[in-house]
Amino acid sequence: MTSSTLAIQPPAPVTGSLTVFSRIRRNSLLVMAGTGLTILYLLYTFISFDVWDLLSRSKPQRAVLLATDAVAHKVHVTKTIRGAGGLSIAVEGERTATYETPPGWVTVSDDLTRVDLAEGYRVDISGTHVIFQIPDLGPIHVRITDTGIETILPEGVDPPDWLRATPAKFDARPTIGRRVQVSKARIEVHRYFMGWENFFFPFRSELAVYSPGQLFSLAFSDQRLDPDMPNWRLMATTFWNNPGWQHKQVFIALLETFLMAVLGTITAALVGLPLAILAAANFTPAQALRFAVRRLFDFLRGIDMLIWSLIFIRAFGLGPLTGALAIAFTDTGSLGKLFSEALEGVNKKQMEGVNATGANRLQFYRFGVIPQIIPVFVSQTLYYLEANVRSATIIGALGAGGIGLMLVEAMNTQRHWENVFYLILLTISLVMVMDTVSAKLRNRLIHGRSGI
Amino acid sequence: MSLHIIQTEIMAMEKRRRLYSMACIVLIAAVLISGYGLANDLNSGGFLTGMQQFFDYPSEIVKEAWAAGFSFFLVMGRFVPALVETLNIAGAASIVGGALAVVLAFLGSANLGVNPPVVITIVRRIMDIMRAFPELILALFLIFILGSSPVPAMIAVAFHTAGALGKLFSEVNENADADPVEGLASCGATWLQRMRYGVLPQVLPNYLSYFMLRFEINVRASAILGFVGAGGIGMELRRTIGWGKGAGDETAALFMLLILSIFVIDQLSSFIRRRLVTGRDSE
């Protein structure tokens, strides 16, 4: 406010150096006061948001964890102590992704399981006794006894900060990619590998063992792996139905979000335009009607997308139709208001010219009005479309479905961060592609053929 | 003769143009029809059943609010702190994002003599990314690390604001009059001084007008982000809606507060913007 009064003052005639200096002094005082108030407000929000408390409670290690899990996958080597006992090696500990024969870095003999964690790290498991070899530190012995878990560090070594050893649980993570956990029920060793596991084909699929080159030649080979369909179709369906990455469901979710944005925006624009004519002073002389339509715009906009979404989710359930209608309702108000302002600024001459030729009502609008506001109409609609792709992800997260809901659910389960990361990448790509396409179209419209 | 050729050419162009327009309209109609068909199939509740239930929920909460009588206003009063929190998220995010946007805009304007010019391209790309990045994702990510609190939402909204306002601000900068800058340069002013005294006074009214517009958008965004765990009025809404029946008066009170505050901010911002713009026109 303060700076606005500063800026809108028409320059007073300069009568002497004194006036100039007093003006400058007053203005700089105003600017300083405005800045001071802003800083005070920020301080107030800082305190009311409890930022210090928040920072002390924050878990930055979660960010590291998330970053690692997003680009890497881990293989669990699990030895169950209680019950039947036995050893299982599985990607991410999933039952569906268990190795039949141990990979090269795990050697199993009668009473010793040796897990090679590379770079000198090694875990030897024999019965209930675990030896964790760590370079530069020596072996850590862990024993599961009746009283609890007993940890013996090498002589003269202080417990490192990556180690937590209590009688109930032993947990050591000397590097991000290596972790050993021992509880009374089981011994678990994690080794991380870069990359997304089984992104293309599920672990159990016969296709999972081939290299990209082999797959390529296989795709065009006549020797069918599955006698029912050609190899390339087998690959496509296996990829499409991948249970871990759910490519099919993710694609449908993206399509839903896209549909919400496109349908919602186009509907809003097409409903908004005729209403805008009713709200424009130079087309609708009836003041009562104009007032009513304008209040309708305010109402639609004022209810806000959040509330519209909640109401529509209640009535229509989960899905793209819900999101599309919520967007359409809100933006009919916003676009209608914008269009009516554009209509009030149209050039009268063209309309009069069309009228003079004896045009009927429809022709009058078609040739006298529409060509003038088409650039505003299309560019604003595209601009809203762009923003609505982002809105659609949020409405989805509120419960309307699509990629937004999928993302929230994947984040809430707090597993499979690589899935979350993949969804994030897809969402951002969708938004960016829409942004680029719409910016290109708007540019062409404004610079290329503004005179349609 | 040549007139005749021009005439046929113009008519041919006109015909082609109308064909394009027709094709465009047909395309849009096809997208709408098939899109709504597809959306209806993918939706868990169909359009027709939904239409019948459309007024059920609003009438339910209005009834409960009506039944609450005068105590409805007490319920509304109870939620004022939540509203203040949402407004604070939007306010702080607008200020932090706006301040960042000013810096980005000055570094990303082609006409202000930023040296070396490659900075302009880089800053513009940064702004594009900040603008395109969905707030929801950043907010969810920060909520995961920092816990449920208004701060993640504030940061997420500020991030987006910096990109969005930065672009608009740099467009304003590029339309600024170069004379004052040249005058200051001839007196030996440094780059910062030229910007502070030559450009900033010219662009400030437009900045403020865009800022007000953005603040309004940010209030809406903060309310929505509250719903995914960022606190404020959105969080209260999720709570009362999650309870289902019986909390209708509270839901209605929250709706009422949100609508009222958005209405007030909307009117205030358009009033200030109108004043700023007409103030400039009269110069």
XYZ file of C-alpha atoms in Angstrom:
735
model
C 0.000 0.000 0.000
C 2.672 2.429 1.036
C 4.693 1.989 -2.100
C 1.598 2.204 -4.258
C 0.832 5.706 -3.075
C 4.447 6.500 -3.861
C 4.197 5.216 -7.369
C 0.875 6.633 -8.452
C 1.652 10.237 -7.504
C 1.742 12.236 -10.702
C 5.073 14.037 -10.756
C 4.607 17.440 -9.186
C 6.140 20.412 -10.963
C 9.669 20.893 -9.730
C 9.870 24.319 -8.182
C 13.200 24.125 -6.446
C 15.835 21.783 -5.155
C 14.248 21.859 -1.701
C 10.947 20.402 -2.956
C 12.774 17.664 -4.825
C 14.782 16.689 -1.773
C 11.797 16.703 0.559
C 9.914 14.513 -1.892
C 12.782 12.071 -2.097
C 13.103 12.023 1.676
C 9.407 11.353 2.105
C 9.417 8.609 -0.491
C 12.422 6.870 0.956
C 10.807 7.066 4.393
C 7.700 5.404 2.995
C 9.765 2.692 1.337
C 11.669 2.087 4.565
C 8.469 1.891 6.585
C 6.994 -0.564 4.080
C 10.085 -2.735 4.167
C 10.136 -2.628 7.968
C 6.498 -3.679 8.205
C 7.083 -6.506 5.757
C 10.020 -7.791 7.780
C 7.981 -7.552 10.984
C 5.207 -9.548 9.358
C 7.653 -12.203 8.198
C 9.064 -12.410 11.733
C 5.554 -12.841 13.080
C 4.790 -15.678 10.671
C 8.164 -17.208 11.463
C 7.207 -17.322 15.143
C 3.615 -18.416 14.580
C 4.746 -21.258 12.295
C 7.096 -22.407 15.051
C 9.984 -22.703 12.622
C 12.624 -23.501 15.272
C 10.568 -26.302 16.724
C 9.942 -27.577 13.227
C 13.612 -27.597 12.313
C 14.477 -29.490 15.469
C 11.807 -32.073 14.722
C 12.641 -32.391 11.021
C 14.153 -35.573 9.742
C 16.769 -34.682 7.156
C 17.946 -38.286 7.011
C 14.568 -39.042 5.453
C 15.586 -36.927 2.484
C 18.791 -38.942 2.059
C 16.858 -42.150 2.419
C 14.322 -41.018 -0.107
C 16.993 -39.908 -2.537
C 18.781 -43.255 -2.269
C 15.636 -45.319 -2.528
C 14.441 -43.256 -5.462
C 17.318 -44.255 -7.716
C 18.424 -47.568 -6.199
C 16.902 -50.850 -5.166
C 17.989 -53.239 -2.453
C 18.155 -56.985 -2.194
C 17.241 -58.516 1.152
C 19.067 -61.589 2.392
C 16.892 -62.823 5.237
C 17.541 -65.682 7.589
C 14.602 -66.613 9.748
C 15.554 -67.977 13.153
C 12.211 -68.882 14.608
C 9.832 -71.357 13.076
C 10.976 -73.352 10.119
C 14.060 -71.238 9.666
C 15.653 -70.882 6.299
C 17.189 -68.373 3.989
C 15.518 -66.218 1.380
C 17.015 -63.723 -1.023
C 14.522 -61.324 -2.546
C 14.452 -57.981 -4.313
C 12.974 -55.443 -1.853
C 11.980 -58.427 0.292
C 9.068 -59.183 -2.025
C 7.862 -62.746 -2.072
C 7.232 -62.466 -5.793
C 10.829 -61.500 -6.499
C 12.739 -64.251 -4.692
C 15.892 -65.729 -6.177
C 15.695 -69.471 -6.788
C 19.459 -69.830 -6.823
C 21.540 -67.326 -4.841
C 23.225 -64.563 -6.868
C 27.018 -64.577 -7.139
C 27.597 -62.376 -4.079
C 25.873 -64.804 -1.705
C 27.490 -68.181 -1.057
C 25.568 -70.777 0.889
C 27.153 -73.885 2.359
C 25.884 -76.245 5.046
C 26.367 -74.098 8.094
C 27.712 -70.837 6.709
C 26.048 -68.155 4.632
C 28.496 -65.582 3.309
C 27.125 -62.286 1.958
C 29.677 -60.225 0.091
C 28.791 -56.517 0.346
C 31.730 -55.419 -1.858
C 34.697 -53.157 -1.036
C 35.760 -55.376 1.842
C 32.413 -55.423 3.633
C 31.235 -58.957 4.322
C 28.679 -60.712 6.500
C 29.104 -64.303 7.654
C 26.077 -65.989 9.163
C 26.434 -69.341 10.860
C 23.485 -70.414 12.928
C 22.665 -67.558 15.272
C 26.127 -66.032 15.048
C 26.778 -63.110 12.721
C 30.189 -61.679 11.875
C 30.098 -58.307 10.122
C 33.484 -57.557 8.556
C 34.129 -53.852 8.154
C 37.334 -52.512 6.559
C 39.451 -50.285 8.857
C 37.399 -51.382 11.865
C 37.514 -55.142 12.038
C 34.817 -57.723 12.658
C 31.710 -57.053 14.747
C 30.367 -60.212 16.360
C 26.654 -60.472 16.996
C 25.072 -63.409 18.781
C 21.437 -64.176 19.360
C 21.184 -65.637 22.831
C 18.280 -66.435 25.097
C 18.700 -63.174 27.002
C 18.896 -60.947 23.960
C 21.253 -59.822 21.271
C 24.868 -59.637 22.259
C 27.190 -57.331 20.320
C 30.951 -57.503 20.586
C 32.970 -54.769 18.936
C 36.661 -55.222 18.079
C 38.990 -54.350 20.993
C 39.583 -50.691 21.632
C 36.884 -49.434 19.242
C 34.227 -46.961 20.347
C 30.723 -47.707 19.088
C 30.362 -45.789 15.798
C 27.346 -43.520 15.302
C 25.898 -45.667 12.495
C 25.479 -48.536 14.897
C 22.578 -49.121 17.253
C 22.940 -52.136 19.469
C 20.430 -52.944 22.193
C 19.512 -56.345 23.625
C 16.374 -56.211 21.477
C 17.870 -55.222 18.158
C 21.133 -54.756 16.332
C 21.116 -52.297 13.441
C 24.270 -51.279 11.589
C 24.445 -49.146 8.459
C 28.101 -48.234 7.865
C 27.298 -46.836 4.417
C 24.003 -45.894 2.758
C 24.093 -49.002 0.588
C 24.848 -51.623 3.276
C 22.725 -52.537 6.245
C 22.650 -55.425 8.710
C 19.771 -55.923 11.142
C 19.551 -58.637 13.758
C 16.551 -59.308 15.936
C 15.602 -62.394 17.882
C 13.390 -63.541 15.042
C 15.666 -63.000 12.090
C 18.855 -61.755 10.542
C 18.493 -59.404 7.601
C 21.211 -58.072 5.289
C 20.452 -55.375 2.699
C 22.635 -54.628 -0.267
C 21.750 -51.708 -2.540
C 22.169 -51.620 -6.296
C 21.784 -48.634 -8.564
C 18.825 -48.464 -10.904
C 15.152 -49.370 -10.845
C 14.586 -53.073 -10.499
C 12.290 -54.899 -12.888
C 11.125 -51.665 -14.453
C 10.339 -53.292 -17.784
C 9.510 -56.864 -16.947
C 8.543 -58.497 -13.652
C 11.122 -60.577 -11.849
C 9.389 -63.853 -12.589
C 8.965 -63.123 -16.284
C 11.027 -65.148 -18.709
C 11.971 -61.867 -20.378
C 13.729 -60.490 -17.279
C 16.967 -62.367 -17.950
C 17.734 -60.874 -21.373
C 19.973 -57.897 -22.100
C 18.644 -54.961 -24.167
C 20.490 -56.170 -27.270
C 19.112 -59.671 -26.951
C 15.639 -58.291 -26.414
C 15.931 -56.215 -29.549
C 16.845 -59.166 -31.723
C 14.272 -61.287 -29.929
C 11.528 -58.836 -30.790
C 12.024 -59.500 -34.502
C 12.769 -63.178 -34.151
C 10.397 -65.825 -35.503
C 11.028 -68.185 -32.624
C 8.182 -67.445 -30.338
C 8.677 -67.586 -26.588
C 4.946 -67.756 -26.210
C 3.310 -69.694 -29.046
C 0.169 -67.558 -28.816
C 1.663 -64.233 -29.827
C 4.685 -62.703 -31.530
C 7.572 -61.785 -29.243
C 7.083 -58.040 -29.516
C 3.496 -58.397 -28.371
C 4.600 -60.571 -25.489
C 7.075 -57.875 -24.466
C 4.475 -55.148 -24.731
C 1.862 -57.002 -22.679
C 4.412 -58.091 -20.073
C 5.583 -54.500 -19.724
C 2.041 -53.142 -19.668
C 0.920 -55.537 -16.946
C 4.046 -55.231 -14.782
C 2.599 -55.643 -11.278
C 5.295 -53.705 -9.439
C 5.389 -50.584 -11.576
C 1.777 -50.744 -12.736
C 2.435 -49.079 -16.083
C -1.162 -49.589 -17.151
C -2.685 -48.052 -14.016
C -0.195 -45.173 -14.089
C -1.059 -44.452 -17.706
C -4.772 -44.430 -16.922
C -4.149 -42.112 -13.975
C -2.191 -39.702 -16.170
C -4.941 -39.825 -18.768
C -7.504 -39.059 -16.078
C -5.588 -36.018 -14.891
C -5.150 -34.818 -18.464
C -8.847 -35.334 -19.159
C -9.831 -33.352 -16.070
C -7.753 -30.396 -17.205
C -8.752 -30.438 -20.885
C -12.460 -31.088 -20.432
C -12.744 -28.694 -17.514
C -11.007 -25.850 -19.305
C -12.793 -26.226 -22.649
C -16.168 -26.482 -20.930
C -15.425 -23.411 -18.847
C -14.382 -21.433 -21.928
C -17.403 -22.457 -23.991
C -19.868 -21.748 -21.201
C -18.036 -18.631 -20.110
C -18.135 -16.880 -23.497
C -21.922 -16.571 -23.943
C -22.288 -15.641 -20.284
C -19.564 -13.030 -20.755
C -21.627 -11.395 -23.512
C -24.472 -11.096 -21.007
C -22.094 -9.505 -18.494
C -20.531 -6.955 -20.855
C -21.947 -3.429 -20.620
C -21.741 -2.724 -24.348
C -23.712 -5.836 -25.360
C -26.275 -6.163 -22.609
C -28.082 -2.945 -21.816
C -30.232 -4.576 -19.127
C -28.444 -3.662 -15.949
C -30.204 -6.203 -13.756
C -29.217 -9.079 -16.026
C -25.646 -7.837 -16.209
C -25.480 -7.570 -12.446
C -26.882 -11.074 -12.003
C -24.404 -12.655 -14.407
C -21.482 -10.836 -12.837
C -22.502 -12.008 -9.382
C -22.759 -15.519 -10.834
C -19.127 -15.235 -11.967
C -18.108 -13.991 -8.519
C -20.038 -16.829 -6.912
C -18.422 -19.516 -9.073
C -14.959 -18.094 -8.508
C -15.486 -17.318 -4.848
C -16.611 -20.811 -3.846
C -13.129 -21.876 -4.887
C -11.903 -25.048 -6.510
C -11.309 -26.708 -3.147
C -14.964 -26.521 -2.121
C -16.297 -27.361 -5.589
C -14.034 -30.408 -5.644
C -15.248 -31.602 -2.251
C -18.877 -31.200 -3.277
C -18.359 -32.951 -6.612
C -16.365 -35.769 -5.037
C -19.293 -36.387 -2.711
C -21.803 -36.458 -5.551
C -19.868 -38.064 -8.403
C -17.298 -40.226 -6.655
C -13.774 -40.860 -7.776
C -12.763 -40.089 -11.343
C -11.979 -37.611 -14.084
C -15.564 -36.426 -14.515
C -15.534 -35.124 -10.946
C -12.320 -33.202 -11.501
C -13.423 -31.872 -14.878
C -16.663 -30.497 -13.449
C -14.906 -28.915 -10.459
C -12.479 -27.160 -12.810
C -15.282 -26.189 -15.199
C -17.345 -24.598 -12.421
C -14.515 -22.533 -10.966
C -13.080 -21.414 -14.267
C -16.388 -20.513 -15.853
C -16.298 -17.707 -13.295
C -12.680 -16.704 -13.926
C -12.764 -16.986 -17.712
C -16.204 -15.416 -17.941
C -14.966 -12.388 -16.036
C -11.863 -12.100 -18.243
C -13.890 -12.480 -21.444
C -16.436 -9.903 -20.374
C -13.614 -7.428 -19.719
C -12.173 -8.201 -23.163
C -15.620 -7.747 -24.724
C -15.998 -4.351 -23.111
C -12.775 -3.305 -24.795
C -13.693 -4.290 -28.372
C -13.620 -1.820 -31.210
C -17.044 -0.410 -32.091
C -16.221 0.375 -35.715
C -16.030 -3.197 -36.864
C -19.354 -3.987 -35.211
C -20.998 -0.945 -36.775
C -19.607 -1.887 -40.166
C -21.070 -5.361 -39.936
C -24.376 -3.926 -38.755
C -24.464 -1.523 -41.691
C -24.405 -4.425 -44.141
C -27.699 -5.630 -42.681
C -26.295 -8.566 -40.801
C -28.568 -10.522 -38.508
C -27.825 -11.082 -34.819
C -25.787 -14.241 -35.376
C -23.780 -12.741 -38.247
C -23.189 -9.643 -36.165
C -21.462 -11.690 -33.476
C -19.764 -14.029 -35.931
C -18.135 -11.288 -38.051
C -18.239 -8.206 -35.867
C -17.317 -9.437 -32.400
C -15.807 -12.927 -32.354
C -12.815 -12.120 -34.625
C -11.839 -9.343 -32.237
C -11.803 -11.403 -29.096
C -10.569 -14.702 -30.535
C -6.916 -13.954 -29.634
C -7.845 -13.185 -26.014
C -10.217 -16.128 -25.921
C -7.729 -18.683 -27.190
C -4.672 -17.403 -25.352
C -6.454 -17.118 -22.001
C -8.011 -20.546 -22.437
C -4.607 -22.047 -23.192
C -3.133 -20.246 -20.216
C -5.824 -21.674 -17.945
C -5.372 -25.110 -19.469
C -1.713 -24.952 -18.508
C -2.511 -24.003 -14.920
C -5.295 -26.549 -14.715
C -3.014 -29.500 -15.352
C -1.368 -28.544 -12.071
C -4.758 -27.985 -10.429
C -5.944 -31.373 -11.663
C -3.114 -33.120 -9.826
C -4.154 -31.314 -6.633
C -7.872 -32.019 -7.074
C -6.860 -35.613 -7.660
C -5.030 -35.626 -4.358
C -8.135 -34.337 -2.591
C -9.839 -37.531 -3.681
C -10.898 -37.112 -7.293
C -8.368 -39.680 -8.510
C -5.809 -39.550 -11.260
C -2.084 -39.158 -10.809
C -2.476 -36.886 -7.772
C -4.260 -39.510 -5.704
C -1.825 -42.190 -6.833
C 1.048 -40.000 -5.717
C -0.449 -39.272 -2.294
C -1.163 -42.944 -1.735
C 2.312 -44.001 -2.821
C 3.797 -41.400 -0.466
C 1.581 -42.398 2.440
C 2.571 -46.042 2.286
C 6.195 -44.856 2.611
C 7.568 -47.824 0.728
C 8.774 -48.065 -2.820
C 10.208 -44.604 -3.145
C 11.354 -45.450 -6.639
C 7.660 -45.664 -7.514
C 7.007 -42.264 -5.958
C 9.956 -40.801 -7.805
C 8.711 -42.294 -11.062
C 5.252 -40.795 -10.510
C 6.784 -37.415 -9.672
C 8.843 -37.501 -12.877
C 5.778 -38.395 -14.933
C 3.658 -35.650 -13.360
C 6.311 -33.011 -13.916
C 6.775 -34.181 -17.506
C 3.044 -33.949 -18.138
C 2.927 -30.429 -16.731
C 6.011 -29.338 -18.653
C 4.821 -30.803 -21.947
C 1.483 -29.016 -21.563
C 3.299 -25.804 -20.662
C 5.532 -25.986 -23.707
C 2.760 -26.859 -26.146
C 0.509 -24.118 -24.830
C 3.321 -21.533 -24.827
C 4.141 -22.434 -28.456
C 0.500 -22.106 -29.497
C 0.057 -18.827 -27.639
C 3.216 -17.416 -29.198
C 2.060 -18.378 -32.663
C -1.274 -16.819 -31.998
C 0.130 -13.547 -30.745
C 3.086 -13.105 -33.073
C 2.159 -15.255 -36.049
C -1.429 -14.635 -36.974
C -2.807 -12.081 -34.577
C -5.205 -10.803 -37.201
C -7.511 -13.751 -37.624
C -7.550 -8.525 -64.865
C -5.116 -8.511 -61.976
C -7.900 -7.379 -59.709
C -9.799 -10.468 -60.671
C -6.831 -12.689 -59.770
C -6.469 -11.022 -56.396
C -10.159 -11.419 -55.793
C -10.159 -15.157 -56.489
C -7.036 -15.539 -54.379
C -8.613 -13.744 -51.457
C -11.745 -15.803 -51.800
C -9.680 -18.993 -51.857
C -7.783 -17.904 -48.758
C -11.010 -17.006 -47.047
C -12.417 -20.411 -47.903
C -9.346 -22.182 -46.595
C -9.437 -20.149 -43.410
C -13.065 -21.023 -42.823
C -12.223 -24.648 -43.442
C -9.538 -24.450 -40.761
C -11.945 -22.832 -38.339
C -14.553 -25.474 -39.082
C -11.976 -28.229 -38.586
C -10.978 -26.628 -35.292
C -14.554 -26.493 -34.060
C -15.218 -30.065 -35.137
C -12.035 -31.194 -33.401
C -12.977 -29.462 -30.166
C -16.478 -30.895 -30.297
C -15.046 -34.370 -30.882
C -12.631 -33.966 -27.966
C -15.459 -32.810 -25.717
C -17.882 -35.560 -26.643
C -15.416 -38.441 -26.573
C -13.677 -36.979 -23.526
C -16.852 -36.725 -21.483
C -17.829 -40.215 -22.606
C -14.458 -41.569 -21.484
C -14.516 -39.573 -18.256
C -17.980 -40.856 -17.487
C -16.794 -44.436 -18.001
C -13.727 -43.968 -15.823
C -15.655 -42.229 -13.064
C -16.846 -44.360 -10.181
C -20.175 -42.539 -10.072
C -21.941 -41.748 -13.338
C -23.118 -38.322 -14.444
C -26.835 -38.965 -14.065
C -26.687 -40.438 -10.570
C -24.233 -37.714 -9.614
C -26.578 -35.000 -10.792
C -29.333 -36.369 -8.561
C -27.034 -36.368 -5.558
C -25.440 -33.056 -6.366
C -27.503 -31.031 -3.926
C -27.612 -33.702 -1.221
C -24.353 -32.745 0.389
C -24.720 -28.954 0.261
C -28.285 -29.186 1.567
C -27.191 -31.571 4.301
C -24.570 -29.209 5.667
C -26.814 -26.187 5.261
C -29.521 -28.004 7.237
C -27.094 -28.861 10.009
C -25.783 -25.326 10.057
C -29.342 -24.020 10.245
C -30.105 -26.381 13.108
C -27.079 -25.083 14.977
C -28.722 -21.666 15.042
C -26.775 -18.872 16.639
C -24.011 -21.201 17.819
C -23.056 -21.516 14.159
C -21.323 -18.170 14.487
C -19.462 -19.418 17.539
C -18.288 -22.405 15.490
C -17.139 -19.983 12.809
C -15.255 -18.002 15.434
C -13.542 -21.139 16.629
C -12.035 -21.640 13.171
C -10.690 -18.107 12.781
C -7.190 -19.143 13.952
C -7.110 -21.780 11.206
C -8.110 -19.147 8.674
C -5.394 -16.827 9.959
C -2.888 -19.618 9.540
C -3.946 -20.177 5.932
C -3.733 -16.440 5.259
C -0.293 -16.371 6.860
C 0.900 -19.207 4.652
C -0.295 -17.285 1.612
C 1.087 -13.963 2.873
C 4.529 -15.221 3.789
C 4.743 -17.282 0.598
C 3.747 -14.285 -1.520
C 6.314 -12.027 0.143
C 9.186 -14.519 0.055
C 8.314 -15.665 -3.454
C 7.736 -12.094 -4.608
C 11.107 -10.925 -3.267
C 12.815 -13.806 -5.015
C 10.832 -13.024 -8.154
C 12.127 -9.429 -8.206
C 15.722 -10.678 -8.143
C 15.040 -13.304 -10.791
C 13.136 -10.826 -12.954
C 15.961 -8.275 -12.987
C 18.482 -10.973 -13.848
C 16.186 -12.444 -16.477
C 15.228 -9.298 -18.411
C 16.851 -8.908 -21.799
C 16.989 -5.094 -21.815
C 18.731 -4.293 -18.539
C 22.316 -4.995 -19.505
C 22.828 -8.082 -17.368
C 26.373 -9.273 -17.858
C 27.196 -11.894 -19.107
C 24.049 -12.410 -21.237
C 24.083 -16.165 -20.623
C 22.795 -15.366 -17.101
C 19.527 -14.206 -18.671
C 18.953 -17.524 -20.413
C 19.829 -19.534 -17.314
C 17.588 -17.465 -15.035
C 14.717 -17.776 -17.490
C 15.045 -21.548 -17.592
C 15.124 -21.616 -13.780
C 11.930 -19.566 -13.682
C 10.273 -21.912 -16.199
C 11.088 -24.892 -14.024
C 9.898 -23.181 -10.836
C 6.663 -22.250 -12.548
C 5.984 -25.683 -13.952
C 6.832 -27.594 -10.770
C 3.526 -28.672 -9.215
C 3.108 -27.239 -5.711
C 1.526 -30.448 -4.524
C 4.642 -32.511 -5.125
C 6.973 -30.112 -3.370
C 4.544 -29.781 -0.457
C 4.150 -33.537 -0.047
C 7.896 -34.048 -0.225
C 8.580 -31.359 2.386
C 5.796 -32.622 4.633
C 7.488 -35.996 4.544
C 10.811 -34.505 5.658
C 9.653 -31.687 7.950
C 6.438 -33.184 9.272
C 2.936 -31.745 9.102
C 3.224 -27.983 9.443
C 2.432 -24.784 7.527
C 6.087 -24.338 6.540
C 6.180 -26.987 3.779
C 3.144 -25.412 2.150
C 4.675 -21.973 2.533
C 7.891 -23.073 0.828
C 6.018 -24.900 -1.920
C 3.783 -21.934 -2.680
C 6.707 -19.490 -2.475
C 8.691 -21.603 -4.931
C 5.913 -21.561 -7.483
C 5.224 -17.864 -6.840
C 8.853 -16.939 -7.506
C 8.683 -18.563 -10.922
C 5.257 -17.260 -11.872
C 5.780 -13.694 -10.670
C 9.368 -13.664 -11.956
C 8.137 -14.203 -15.492
C 5.457 -11.506 -15.246
C 7.875 -9.075 -13.578
C 10.514 -9.587 -16.255
C 7.896 -8.846 -18.915
C 7.128 -5.603 -17.098
C 10.851 -4.804 -16.947
C 11.215 -5.337 -20.662
C 8.532 -2.737 -21.320
C 10.206 -0.169 -19.080
C 11.425 3.129 -20.544
C 15.199 3.069 -21.123
C 15.752 6.857 -20.826
C 16.120 7.083 -17.044
C 18.585 4.197 -17.102
C 20.696 5.905 -19.763
C 20.568 9.173 -17.830
C 21.803 7.470 -14.693
C 24.477 5.598 -16.621
C 25.783 8.896 -18.006
C 26.181 10.113 -14.399
C 28.283 7.050 -13.646
C 25.694 5.110 -11.650
C 26.465 1.467 -10.963
C 24.193 -1.298 -12.249
C 22.421 -1.612 -8.901
C 21.857 2.152 -8.712
C 20.517 2.234 -12.266
C 18.054 -0.517 -11.414
C 17.059 1.029 -8.087
C 16.499 4.590 -9.357
C 15.926 4.073 -13.085
C 13.802 0.960 -13.386
C 12.205 0.135 -10.049
C 10.080 3.307 -9.733
C 8.678 2.664 -13.224
C 7.745 -0.950 -12.676
C 6.624 -0.912 -9.045
C 2.913 -0.225 -9.683
C 2.662 -3.119 -12.118
C 4.618 -5.329 -9.732
C 2.168 -4.531 -6.961
C -0.800 -5.222 -9.163
C 0.537 -8.648 -10.142
C 1.489 -9.273 -6.538
C -2.072 -8.682 -5.354
C -3.392 -11.037 -8.012
C -0.906 -13.659 -6.929
C -1.763 -13.252 -3.264
C -5.364 -14.082 -4.051
C -4.295 -17.203 -5.968
C -1.987 -18.176 -3.120
C -4.758 -17.998 -0.514
C -6.685 -20.546 -2.561
C -3.586 -22.705 -3.019
C -2.737 -22.615 0.707
C -6.257 -23.682 1.621
C -6.003 -26.619 -0.771
C -2.538 -27.658 0.411
C -3.877 -27.697 3.962
C -5.970 -30.617 2.849
C -2.893 -32.765 2.192
C -1.436 -32.001 5.622
C -0.115 -28.461 5.640
C -2.350 -27.104 8.396
C -4.716 -24.174 8.327
C -8.282 -24.216 7.142
C -7.755 -27.063 4.673
C -6.642 -29.406 7.445
C -9.700 -28.532 9.540
C -11.869 -29.205 6.517
C -10.385 -32.627 6.035
C -10.990 -33.394 9.690
C -14.642 -32.322 9.707
C -15.375 -33.979 6.379
C -13.665 -37.162 7.553
C -16.096 -37.337 10.479
C -18.975 -37.631 8.057
C -22.440 -36.917 9.384
C -22.828 -34.697 12.415
C -20.010 -32.277 11.624
C -22.023 -30.548 8.911
C -22.233 -27.278 10.834
C -18.453 -27.174 11.227
C -17.953 -27.923 7.535
C -20.440 -25.227 6.651
C -18.659 -22.785 8.959
C -15.322 -23.540 7.291
C -16.825 -23.165 3.816
C -18.362 -19.877 4.896
C -15.095 -18.525 6.285
C -13.161 -19.531 3.190
C -15.709 -18.062 0.794
C -15.933 -14.829 2.766
C -12.183 -14.351 2.977
C -11.692 -15.119 -0.702
C -14.465 -12.681 -1.566
C -12.930 -9.914 0.573
C -9.438 -10.483 -0.814
C -10.777 -10.657 -4.356
C -12.597 -7.322 -3.993
C -9.670 -5.686 -2.198
C -7.148 -6.849 -4.752
C -9.216 -5.741 -7.729
C -9.833 -2.368 -6.050
C -6.108 -1.819 -5.462
C -5.223 -3.023 -8.926
C -7.759 -0.720 -10.540
C -6.341 2.195 -8.576
C -2.792 1.311 -9.550
C -3.600 0.939 -13.218
C -5.706 4.094 -13.524
C -3.082 5.945 -11.511
C -0.565 5.037 -14.121
C -2.775 5.892 -17.037
C -3.260 9.423 -15.774
C 0.463 10.067 -15.799
